[in-house]
């Protein structure tokens, strides 16, 4: 019940296309949903995040769509560029007691944008 | 640059040996997290420390141990190394006891190769 299921595992898109990465969860106690971007040889870095009371959030070319009833959220990258090629992780934040939170990670999606 | 420093960047050792990985969190961050990322795998949470105390434990092997020192830097000790321990080990830090916004700041990782 604490899992976050991410798909697809890998994705190849032509430059200018709109890659979509999907995540699903079961636990309705998750209260924050960040996406992290990881370039080869680097650590993950926070890209964009959303709270469950918001249906969509945009930051530049990156958009999170959130469907609370379906317990799903997705990342869209508009006008994708080769520089967006990276591994993307969705995650969900869960309060586990007191003021302690635990970040539950999806398995990651390796995205390649072809020139 | 996330402000999280990890050393060494690369480490090659033999099976049965013991290594220590070091992490300096961002200035002012009290929490340190350790993650393991095997080749083309997701992020596996190992352990979290907050202000010197263990806060949460993930799938950390008994052969592995960690600590956080009074100056807030942390060390991850890996002993009786096996081939399967070859991986990227990431340290991350956050401002408070737990990132209720889900934001962690990752270092660039220590790549461990066990031969």
Tab-separated table of C-alpha atoms in Angstrom:
chain	number	residue	atom	x	y	z
A	1	UNK	CA	0.000	0.000	0.000
A	2	UNK	CA	2.995	2.279	0.391
A	3	UNK	CA	4.198	1.702	-3.161
A	4	UNK	CA	4.311	4.191	-5.973
A	5	UNK	CA	4.084	2.470	-9.349
A	6	UNK	CA	5.805	4.298	-12.198
A	7	UNK	CA	5.572	3.628	-15.910
A	8	UNK	CA	6.977	3.270	-18.460
A	9	UNK	CA	10.396	2.006	-17.457
A	10	UNK	CA	11.923	3.657	-20.506
A	11	UNK	CA	10.712	6.060	-23.155
A	12	UNK	CA	12.110	7.343	-26.439
A	13	UNK	CA	10.559	10.466	-27.965
A	14	UNK	CA	11.482	12.642	-30.914
A	15	UNK	CA	12.527	16.206	-30.228
A	16	UNK	CA	9.482	18.413	-29.883
A	17	UNK	CA	7.267	15.548	-28.773
A	18	UNK	CA	5.478	15.341	-25.426
A	19	UNK	CA	6.730	12.483	-23.265
A	20	UNK	CA	4.310	11.435	-20.532
A	21	UNK	CA	5.368	9.528	-17.439
A	22	UNK	CA	2.714	8.055	-15.202
A	23	UNK	CA	2.617	7.183	-11.522
A	24	UNK	CA	-0.061	5.516	-9.420
A	25	UNK	CA	-0.482	5.042	-5.694
A	26	UNK	CA	-2.881	3.415	-3.246
A	27	UNK	CA	-2.299	5.177	0.052
A	28	UNK	CA	-4.524	8.238	0.322
A	29	UNK	CA	-2.402	9.516	3.199
A	30	UNK	CA	0.307	10.663	0.788
A	31	UNK	CA	0.280	14.446	0.975
A	32	UNK	CA	2.914	15.703	-1.455
A	33	UNK	CA	4.104	14.403	-4.799
A	34	UNK	CA	7.512	15.539	-6.065
A	35	UNK	CA	9.246	14.627	-9.306
A	36	UNK	CA	13.002	14.325	-9.451
A	37	UNK	CA	15.261	14.512	-12.499
A	38	UNK	CA	18.565	12.669	-12.616
A	39	UNK	CA	21.209	13.154	-15.294
A	40	UNK	CA	23.851	10.475	-15.826
A	41	UNK	CA	26.584	10.693	-13.214
A	42	UNK	CA	24.617	13.130	-11.061
A	43	UNK	CA	22.342	12.926	-8.093
A	44	UNK	CA	18.588	13.413	-8.454
A	45	UNK	CA	17.324	16.969	-8.213
A	46	UNK	CA	13.821	18.206	-7.464
A	47	UNK	CA	12.098	19.202	-10.692
A	48	UNK	CA	8.506	20.015	-9.777
A	49	UNK	CA	6.034	18.987	-7.088
A	50	UNK	CA	2.314	19.082	-6.433
A	51	UNK	CA	-0.088	18.789	-3.521
A	52	UNK	CA	-3.157	16.521	-3.856
A	53	UNK	CA	-5.610	19.441	-3.662
A	54	UNK	CA	-4.272	20.797	-6.975
A	55	UNK	CA	-5.117	19.189	-10.324
A	56	UNK	CA	-2.318	20.680	-12.385
A	57	UNK	CA	0.933	22.519	-11.900
A	58	UNK	CA	3.186	23.988	-14.584
A	59	UNK	CA	6.778	25.093	-14.352
A	60	UNK	CA	8.193	26.072	-17.694
A	61	UNK	CA	7.847	23.122	-20.063
A	62	UNK	CA	7.101	20.675	-17.250
A	63	UNK	CA	3.537	19.967	-16.125
A	64	UNK	CA	2.190	17.675	-13.434
A	65	UNK	CA	-1.370	16.467	-13.844
A	66	UNK	CA	-2.964	15.052	-10.708
A	67	UNK	CA	-6.090	12.888	-10.565
A	68	UNK	CA	-6.964	12.411	-6.921
A	69	UNK	CA	-9.953	10.138	-7.499
A	70	UNK	CA	-7.931	7.811	-9.709
A	71	UNK	CA	-4.882	8.068	-7.430
A	72	UNK	CA	-2.689	8.834	-10.402
A	73	UNK	CA	-0.359	11.623	-11.379
A	74	UNK	CA	1.745	12.216	-14.425
A	75	UNK	CA	4.574	14.348	-15.742
A	76	UNK	CA	4.336	15.922	-19.194
A	77	UNK	CA	7.271	17.602	-20.902
A	78	UNK	CA	6.209	20.061	-23.581
A	79	UNK	CA	8.410	20.697	-26.624
A	80	UNK	CA	10.916	18.133	-25.368
A	81	UNK	CA	14.599	18.702	-26.081
A	82	UNK	CA	17.610	16.355	-26.165
A	83	UNK	CA	18.787	18.077	-22.971
A	84	UNK	CA	15.727	16.654	-21.199
A	85	UNK	CA	17.165	13.149	-21.619
A	86	UNK	CA	17.462	11.886	-18.063
A	87	UNK	CA	15.915	9.498	-15.590
A	88	UNK	CA	12.761	10.798	-13.954
A	89	UNK	CA	11.500	9.617	-10.585
A	90	UNK	CA	8.106	10.279	-9.112
A	91	UNK	CA	7.729	10.129	-5.361
A	92	UNK	CA	5.118	10.505	-2.667
A	93	UNK	CA	5.524	11.909	0.797
A	94	UNK	CA	3.939	10.190	3.774
A	95	UNK	CA	3.742	11.206	7.403
A	96	UNK	CA	4.869	8.162	9.377
A	97	UNK	CA	4.477	9.486	12.887
A	98	UNK	CA	4.904	12.678	14.843
A	99	UNK	CA	6.645	15.114	12.530
A	100	UNK	CA	8.451	12.417	10.611
A	101	UNK	CA	7.849	11.913	6.907
A	102	UNK	CA	8.979	9.211	4.522
A	103	UNK	CA	9.520	9.676	0.808
A	104	UNK	CA	8.319	6.703	-1.253
A	105	UNK	CA	9.974	6.488	-4.670
A	106	UNK	CA	8.799	5.208	-8.013
A	107	UNK	CA	11.156	2.932	-9.937
A	108	UNK	CA	12.205	5.619	-12.408
A	109	UNK	CA	11.756	6.237	-16.137
A	110	UNK	CA	14.734	6.549	-18.438
A	111	UNK	CA	13.795	9.164	-21.028
A	112	UNK	CA	15.694	9.664	-24.271
A	113	UNK	CA	14.821	12.573	-26.550
A	114	UNK	CA	16.080	11.968	-30.078
A	115	UNK	CA	17.294	15.012	-32.046
B	1	UNK	CA	25.518	22.376	-7.214
B	2	UNK	CA	23.236	21.063	-4.467
B	3	UNK	CA	25.636	21.958	-1.655
B	4	UNK	CA	25.894	18.321	-0.550
B	5	UNK	CA	29.428	16.954	-0.773
B	6	UNK	CA	30.277	13.285	-1.030
B	7	UNK	CA	33.679	11.642	-0.988
B	8	UNK	CA	35.166	9.671	-2.551
B	9	UNK	CA	33.558	9.995	-5.988
B	10	UNK	CA	34.885	6.632	-7.081
B	11	UNK	CA	36.100	3.648	-5.101
B	12	UNK	CA	37.310	0.259	-6.278
B	13	UNK	CA	37.877	-2.476	-3.762
B	14	UNK	CA	37.826	-6.232	-3.362
B	15	UNK	CA	35.270	-8.590	-1.919
B	16	UNK	CA	35.472	-8.945	1.830
B	17	UNK	CA	36.876	-5.465	2.333
B	18	UNK	CA	35.420	-2.541	4.256
B	19	UNK	CA	34.926	1.013	2.990
B	20	UNK	CA	33.681	4.279	4.417
B	21	UNK	CA	31.741	6.840	2.414
B	22	UNK	CA	31.519	10.392	3.670
B	23	UNK	CA	28.863	13.046	3.277
B	24	UNK	CA	28.717	16.702	4.231
B	25	UNK	CA	25.153	18.052	4.112
B	26	UNK	CA	24.133	21.504	2.918
B	27	UNK	CA	24.894	24.237	5.371
B	28	UNK	CA	22.101	24.349	7.938
B	29	UNK	CA	20.553	20.994	7.035
B	30	UNK	CA	20.162	18.708	10.012
B	31	UNK	CA	18.924	15.568	8.251
B	32	UNK	CA	21.075	13.231	6.212
B	33	UNK	CA	19.772	10.345	4.122
B	34	UNK	CA	21.656	7.524	2.439
B	35	UNK	CA	20.425	5.848	-0.735
B	36	UNK	CA	21.760	3.013	-2.868
B	37	UNK	CA	21.289	2.963	-6.637
B	38	UNK	CA	22.397	-0.136	-8.500
B	39	UNK	CA	22.941	-0.103	-12.266
B	40	UNK	CA	19.772	1.035	-14.034
B	41	UNK	CA	17.845	0.600	-10.809
B	42	UNK	CA	15.793	2.911	-8.704
B	43	UNK	CA	16.719	4.541	-5.456
B	44	UNK	CA	16.764	2.289	-2.415
B	45	UNK	CA	16.497	4.151	0.879
B	46	UNK	CA	19.024	2.920	3.414
B	47	UNK	CA	18.917	5.132	6.502
B	48	UNK	CA	18.204	8.643	7.785
B	49	UNK	CA	19.822	10.640	10.571
B	50	UNK	CA	18.578	13.833	12.135
B	51	UNK	CA	20.899	15.922	14.264
B	52	UNK	CA	23.002	12.924	15.176
B	53	UNK	CA	20.199	10.474	15.859
B	54	UNK	CA	18.915	7.669	13.681
B	55	UNK	CA	15.415	8.601	12.450
B	56	UNK	CA	14.403	6.012	9.886
B	57	UNK	CA	15.734	2.784	8.532
B	58	UNK	CA	15.105	1.293	5.114
B	59	UNK	CA	16.519	-1.784	3.466
B	60	UNK	CA	19.937	-1.476	4.994
B	61	UNK	CA	21.961	-4.662	5.319
B	62	UNK	CA	23.423	-5.635	8.686
B	63	UNK	CA	26.880	-5.364	7.068
B	64	UNK	CA	26.207	-1.664	6.553
B	65	UNK	CA	26.155	0.973	9.253
B	66	UNK	CA	26.060	4.731	9.392
B	67	UNK	CA	26.425	7.578	11.810
B	68	UNK	CA	26.069	11.322	11.921
B	69	UNK	CA	28.652	13.298	13.809
B	70	UNK	CA	28.241	16.475	15.928
B	71	UNK	CA	29.384	18.623	12.987
B	72	UNK	CA	26.495	16.973	11.042
B	73	UNK	CA	28.611	15.172	8.496
B	74	UNK	CA	27.746	11.523	8.045
B	75	UNK	CA	29.589	8.351	7.202
B	76	UNK	CA	28.273	5.136	5.687
B	77	UNK	CA	30.352	2.083	6.495
B	78	UNK	CA	30.115	-0.937	4.249
B	79	UNK	CA	31.829	-4.111	5.429
B	80	UNK	CA	32.386	-7.670	4.191
B	81	UNK	CA	31.759	-6.327	0.732
B	82	UNK	CA	30.194	-8.520	-1.917
B	83	UNK	CA	30.036	-8.124	-5.681
B	84	UNK	CA	26.373	-7.158	-5.374
B	85	UNK	CA	27.263	-4.138	-3.267
B	86	UNK	CA	28.654	-2.433	-6.360
B	87	UNK	CA	26.437	0.599	-6.804
B	88	UNK	CA	26.126	4.341	-6.590
B	89	UNK	CA	25.633	5.511	-3.034
B	90	UNK	CA	23.920	8.853	-2.642
B	91	UNK	CA	23.709	11.098	0.322
B	92	UNK	CA	20.914	13.646	0.557
B	93	UNK	CA	20.065	16.291	3.095
B	94	UNK	CA	17.024	18.281	4.099
B	95	UNK	CA	16.356	21.265	6.279
B	96	UNK	CA	14.293	19.688	8.990
B	97	UNK	CA	13.691	16.377	10.627
B	98	UNK	CA	11.742	15.190	7.656
B	99	UNK	CA	10.968	16.837	4.360
B	100	UNK	CA	7.234	17.423	4.552
B	101	UNK	CA	7.561	19.061	1.160
B	102	UNK	CA	9.446	16.050	-0.151
B	103	UNK	CA	12.505	18.111	-1.074
B	104	UNK	CA	15.817	16.410	-0.627
B	105	UNK	CA	19.122	17.775	-1.873
B	106	UNK	CA	21.357	15.059	-3.275
B	107	UNK	CA	25.084	14.868	-3.615
B	108	UNK	CA	26.727	13.534	-6.767
B	109	UNK	CA	27.213	10.116	-5.279
B	110	UNK	CA	30.042	7.724	-4.549
B	111	UNK	CA	30.466	4.985	-7.120
B	112	UNK	CA	31.587	1.782	-5.448
B	113	UNK	CA	32.957	-1.076	-7.514
B	114	UNK	CA	33.621	-4.366	-5.761
B	115	UNK	CA	35.865	-6.768	-7.699
